[in-house]
């Protein structure tokens, strides 16, 4: 597996959506290639940041709208 | 879809308001946050959520249970948010004061950093990601929906979902760096979760 192929699979690798054989190939590439290893580390971190977005409570019960219609 | 949900839908179709109330209660927090993450505006998210449930209320009779209730209301909500986006100016400033940070226990400095980080994330989602990329990213990374459910909601095949998700994640990361939001992330994570390098 080369760098281009590995990077195209980062998303599915992160989500554990790859079959075992391809997953092992990506893992092997990341062990051998420092640049891709770093790239994947940053890929993961940016998603960790995205998940910092807070979840809010709904401001009201939307069932109420059906009472008016 | 599980048996309980099927039963609730069936009863709601027959006009059982308790069943409809249960379905709405289970999904309103999700839809409100989905709308907030897609529009970046609490008032607009509230309006769109209201409109979504109004349409769901009116059309529940025609719902055929081929998809889950969540998939169905998500489709309604996302279609409404797309219409809203067409009406918006291309690049507008999100007001930082509008960003709500629900923690009350932190010291003031931490609250500011949190608020800045929240603003950065929302701003990048709203302003620097095309609609399709924002939608797939939000559904997957903020709501942890499966690839299959995302494909059903967005009307894409699995391959398109995977491709757009990869691009969306790459774009988000790049924008986060380009817009210098990384600094807030560093500040935020240094204190509680170690130094972050993007």
Short mmCIF file of C-alpha atoms in Angstrom, two decimals:
data_model
loop_
_atom_site.label_atom_id
_atom_site.label_comp_id
_atom_site.label_asym_id
_atom_site.label_seq_id
_atom_site.Cartn_x
_atom_site.Cartn_y
_atom_site.Cartn_z
CA UNK A 1 0.00 0.00 0.00
CA UNK A 2 1.39 3.43 -0.91
CA UNK A 3 0.78 6.79 0.82
CA UNK A 4 -2.01 7.88 -1.53
CA UNK A 5 -3.92 4.65 -1.02
CA UNK A 6 -3.47 4.74 2.74
CA UNK A 7 -4.62 8.36 3.08
CA UNK A 8 -7.72 7.66 1.01
CA UNK A 9 -8.67 5.08 3.64
CA UNK A 10 -8.05 7.22 6.76
CA UNK A 11 -11.71 7.97 7.25
CA UNK A 12 -12.87 4.36 7.08
CA UNK A 13 -9.86 3.25 9.11
CA UNK A 14 -10.76 5.75 11.82
CA UNK A 15 -14.37 4.49 11.82
CA UNK A 16 -13.27 0.82 11.83
CA UNK A 17 -15.18 0.25 8.63
CA UNK A 18 -12.43 -1.62 6.78
CA UNK A 19 -12.20 -5.39 6.52
CA UNK A 20 -9.40 -6.99 8.50
CA UNK A 21 -7.06 -7.46 5.56
CA UNK A 22 -7.19 -3.83 4.43
CA UNK A 23 -7.11 -2.61 8.00
CA UNK A 24 -3.88 -4.54 8.60
CA UNK A 25 -2.41 -3.10 5.40
CA UNK A 26 -3.17 0.46 6.57
CA UNK A 27 -1.71 -0.29 10.00
CA UNK A 28 1.41 -1.70 8.41
CA UNK A 29 1.80 1.37 6.23
CA UNK A 30 1.41 3.65 9.24
CA UNK A 31 4.14 1.74 11.05
CA UNK A 32 6.50 2.12 8.13
CA UNK A 33 5.71 5.65 6.95
CA UNK A 34 6.41 8.46 9.39
CA UNK A 35 4.68 11.12 7.24
CA UNK A 36 1.43 9.20 7.01
CA UNK A 37 1.62 8.32 10.69
CA UNK A 38 1.84 12.03 11.50
CA UNK A 39 -0.90 12.85 9.01
CA UNK A 40 -3.22 10.29 10.57
CA UNK A 41 -2.45 11.55 14.07
CA UNK A 42 -3.52 15.05 13.01
CA UNK A 43 -6.57 13.72 11.22
CA UNK A 44 -7.72 12.08 14.45
CA UNK A 45 -7.00 15.16 16.54
CA UNK A 46 -9.05 17.48 14.35
CA UNK A 47 -12.04 15.16 14.76
CA UNK A 48 -11.49 15.15 18.51
CA UNK A 49 -11.74 18.96 18.39
CA UNK A 50 -14.90 18.83 16.31
CA UNK A 51 -16.48 16.63 18.96
CA UNK A 52 -15.90 19.40 21.51
CA UNK A 53 -18.97 21.10 20.11
CA UNK A 54 -21.46 21.11 22.93
CA UNK A 55 -24.84 19.47 22.76
CA UNK A 56 -27.67 21.67 24.04
CA UNK A 57 -31.04 20.78 25.44
CA UNK A 58 -33.98 21.49 23.16
CA UNK A 59 -35.38 24.89 24.21
CA UNK A 60 -38.95 23.57 24.40
CA UNK A 61 -41.25 20.64 23.84
CA UNK A 62 -42.12 20.71 20.15
CA UNK A 63 -45.22 18.61 20.72
CA UNK A 64 -46.81 21.90 21.80
CA UNK A 65 -46.93 23.10 18.19
CA UNK A 66 -49.32 20.31 17.31
CA UNK A 67 -51.84 21.66 19.83
CA UNK A 68 -52.08 24.86 17.79
CA UNK A 69 -52.65 23.15 14.44
CA UNK B 1 -36.30 -0.24 13.63
CA UNK B 2 -37.35 -1.88 16.90
CA UNK B 3 -40.80 -3.13 17.83
CA UNK B 4 -41.45 -0.31 20.29
CA UNK B 5 -40.78 2.32 17.64
CA UNK B 6 -42.94 0.49 15.10
CA UNK B 7 -45.76 0.37 17.60
CA UNK B 8 -45.37 4.08 18.43
CA UNK B 9 -45.45 4.99 14.74
CA UNK B 10 -48.47 2.82 14.12
CA UNK B 11 -50.33 4.42 17.04
CA UNK B 12 -49.24 7.93 16.03
CA UNK B 13 -50.57 7.30 12.53
CA UNK B 14 -53.93 6.46 14.03
CA UNK B 15 -53.94 9.81 15.82
CA UNK B 16 -52.67 8.74 19.25
CA UNK B 17 -51.19 11.96 20.63
CA UNK B 18 -49.29 10.13 23.41
CA UNK B 19 -47.45 8.03 20.85
CA UNK B 20 -46.65 11.12 18.80
CA UNK B 21 -45.49 12.92 21.93
CA UNK B 22 -43.17 10.02 22.74
CA UNK B 23 -41.69 10.04 19.23
CA UNK B 24 -41.17 13.80 19.34
CA UNK B 25 -39.64 13.67 22.81
CA UNK B 26 -37.17 11.01 21.73
CA UNK B 27 -35.96 13.00 18.75
CA UNK B 28 -36.35 16.70 19.48
CA UNK B 29 -32.99 17.18 21.18
CA UNK B 30 -31.27 15.44 18.27
CA UNK B 31 -33.10 17.48 15.62
CA UNK B 32 -32.56 20.77 17.46
CA UNK B 33 -28.80 20.13 17.77
CA UNK B 34 -28.58 18.94 14.17
CA UNK B 35 -30.19 22.20 13.05
CA UNK B 36 -27.96 24.23 15.34
CA UNK B 37 -24.84 22.55 13.99
CA UNK B 38 -25.98 23.05 10.40
CA UNK B 39 -27.11 26.67 10.76
CA UNK B 40 -25.01 27.96 13.68
CA UNK B 41 -27.90 29.94 15.10
CA UNK B 42 -30.02 28.98 18.12
CA UNK B 43 -33.13 30.92 17.08
CA UNK B 44 -32.98 29.56 13.56
CA UNK B 45 -32.41 26.03 14.85
CA UNK B 46 -35.47 26.45 17.07
CA UNK B 47 -37.58 27.66 14.10
CA UNK B 48 -36.38 24.85 11.84
CA UNK B 49 -36.98 22.23 14.53
CA UNK B 50 -40.48 23.57 15.02
CA UNK B 51 -41.12 23.47 11.28
CA UNK B 52 -39.70 19.95 11.05
CA UNK B 53 -42.03 18.60 13.72
CA UNK B 54 -44.97 20.45 12.25
CA UNK B 55 -44.37 18.72 8.90
CA UNK B 56 -43.84 15.39 10.70
CA UNK B 57 -47.13 15.91 12.55
CA UNK B 58 -48.96 16.64 9.31
CA UNK B 59 -47.39 13.80 7.33
CA UNK B 60 -47.17 11.03 9.91
CA UNK B 61 -50.13 9.34 8.22
CA UNK B 62 -48.11 8.87 5.05
CA UNK B 63 -44.98 7.58 6.82
CA UNK B 64 -44.46 3.99 5.65
CA UNK B 65 -41.82 2.73 8.10
CA UNK B 66 -39.37 1.79 5.37
CA UNK B 67 -36.86 3.97 7.16
CA UNK B 68 -36.59 4.68 10.88
CA UNK B 69 -38.44 7.67 12.32
CA UNK B 70 -35.06 9.34 12.94
CA UNK B 71 -34.08 8.94 9.28
CA UNK B 72 -37.42 10.32 8.17
CA UNK B 73 -37.39 13.44 10.40
CA UNK B 74 -33.71 14.00 9.62
CA UNK B 75 -34.55 14.18 5.92
CA UNK B 76 -37.31 16.71 6.57
CA UNK B 77 -35.04 18.83 8.78
CA UNK B 78 -32.07 18.75 6.40
CA UNK B 79 -34.24 19.74 3.44
CA UNK B 80 -35.55 22.70 5.44
CA UNK B 81 -32.05 23.75 6.47
CA UNK B 82 -30.94 23.67 2.81
CA UNK B 83 -33.74 26.06 1.87
CA UNK B 84 -32.67 28.32 4.71
CA UNK B 85 -29.06 28.29 3.53
CA UNK B 86 -30.09 29.42 0.06
CA UNK B 87 -31.58 32.53 1.61
CA UNK B 88 -28.49 33.39 3.65
CA UNK B 89 -25.65 35.63 2.46
CA UNK B 90 -22.60 33.66 1.39
CA UNK B 91 -20.31 34.64 4.24
CA UNK B 92 -21.70 36.18 7.35
CA UNK B 93 -20.22 36.61 10.79
CA UNK B 94 -21.44 34.47 13.58
CA UNK B 95 -21.84 36.59 16.66
CA UNK B 96 -19.59 35.19 19.38
CA UNK B 97 -21.94 36.37 22.11
CA UNK B 98 -24.56 34.06 20.66
CA UNK B 99 -22.49 30.96 21.26
CA UNK B 100 -23.86 29.15 24.26
CA UNK B 101 -21.49 27.33 26.55
CA UNK B 102 -23.46 25.16 28.95
CA UNK B 103 -20.84 24.79 31.69
CA UNK B 104 -21.28 26.80 34.88
CA UNK B 105 -18.45 25.38 36.91
CA UNK B 106 -15.41 26.68 35.08
CA UNK B 107 -13.49 29.81 35.92
CA UNK B 108 -14.10 32.83 33.65
CA UNK B 109 -10.92 32.30 31.62
CA UNK B 110 -11.89 28.73 30.82
CA UNK B 111 -15.37 29.83 29.81
CA UNK B 112 -13.88 32.33 27.33
CA UNK B 113 -11.58 29.70 25.82
CA UNK B 114 -14.45 27.24 25.58
CA UNK B 115 -16.63 29.87 23.98
CA UNK B 116 -13.92 30.77 21.45
CA UNK B 117 -13.43 27.14 20.57
CA UNK B 118 -17.16 26.62 20.15
CA UNK B 119 -17.27 29.69 17.92
CA UNK B 120 -14.38 28.39 15.80
CA UNK B 121 -15.95 25.00 15.30
CA UNK B 122 -19.33 26.47 14.34
CA UNK B 123 -17.78 29.14 12.14
CA UNK B 124 -15.74 26.59 10.23
CA UNK B 125 -18.76 24.36 9.79
CA UNK B 126 -21.02 27.19 8.61
CA UNK B 127 -18.69 29.28 6.54
CA UNK B 128 -16.00 27.07 5.16
CA UNK B 129 -17.65 23.79 4.33
CA UNK B 130 -20.06 23.38 1.43
CA UNK B 131 -23.51 22.09 2.49
CA UNK B 132 -23.03 18.46 1.52
CA UNK B 133 -19.73 18.20 3.36
CA UNK B 134 -21.11 19.92 6.45
CA UNK B 135 -24.10 17.58 6.52
CA UNK B 136 -22.14 14.37 6.25
CA UNK B 137 -19.58 15.55 8.82
CA UNK B 138 -22.22 16.60 11.35
CA UNK B 139 -24.24 13.40 10.95
CA UNK B 140 -21.21 11.18 11.37
CA UNK B 141 -18.94 13.00 13.79
CA UNK B 142 -21.43 14.85 15.96
CA UNK B 143 -24.25 12.30 15.96
CA UNK B 144 -22.35 9.06 15.26
CA UNK B 145 -24.86 7.86 12.67
CA UNK B 146 -23.86 4.79 10.67
CA UNK B 147 -22.72 5.11 7.05
CA UNK B 148 -25.92 3.29 6.07
CA UNK B 149 -28.21 5.72 7.87
CA UNK B 150 -26.30 8.74 6.54
CA UNK B 151 -26.67 7.34 3.02
CA UNK B 152 -30.41 6.95 3.55
CA UNK B 153 -30.83 10.46 4.94
CA UNK B 154 -28.78 12.16 2.22
CA UNK B 155 -30.02 9.90 -0.58
CA UNK B 156 -26.50 8.80 -1.51
CA UNK B 157 -24.99 5.42 -2.19
CA UNK B 158 -22.45 4.11 0.31
CA UNK B 159 -19.49 4.93 -1.88
CA UNK B 160 -20.49 8.58 -2.19
CA UNK B 161 -21.01 8.81 1.58
CA UNK B 162 -17.51 7.47 2.22
CA UNK B 163 -15.92 9.79 -0.32
CA UNK B 164 -17.68 12.91 0.93
CA UNK B 165 -16.98 12.05 4.56
CA UNK B 166 -13.27 11.72 3.91
CA UNK B 167 -13.18 15.04 2.03
CA UNK B 168 -15.30 16.76 4.67
CA UNK B 169 -12.98 15.65 7.45
CA UNK B 170 -9.92 16.77 5.49
CA UNK B 171 -11.53 20.14 4.73
CA UNK B 172 -12.54 20.72 8.34
CA UNK B 173 -9.01 20.06 9.54
CA UNK B 174 -7.52 22.35 6.91
CA UNK B 175 -9.93 25.18 7.66
CA UNK B 176 -9.32 24.84 11.35
CA UNK B 177 -5.63 25.45 10.75
CA UNK B 178 -6.08 28.14 8.08
CA UNK B 179 -8.44 30.16 10.25
CA UNK B 180 -6.03 30.01 13.18
CA UNK B 181 -8.59 28.28 15.39
CA UNK B 182 -5.84 25.90 16.32
CA UNK B 183 -4.66 28.42 18.93
CA UNK B 184 -7.91 28.12 20.87
CA UNK B 185 -7.79 24.37 20.60
CA UNK B 186 -4.23 24.41 21.98
CA UNK B 187 -5.30 26.63 24.87
CA UNK B 188 -8.32 24.51 25.55
CA UNK B 189 -6.65 21.15 25.40
CA UNK B 190 -3.40 22.13 27.10
CA UNK B 191 -5.22 22.49 30.38
CA UNK B 192 -7.29 19.38 30.42
CA UNK B 193 -6.14 16.98 27.77
CA UNK B 194 -2.54 17.62 26.83
CA UNK B 195 -1.07 19.72 24.05
CA UNK B 196 -2.71 19.44 20.67
CA UNK B 197 -0.77 19.74 17.46
CA UNK B 198 -2.72 20.14 14.28
#
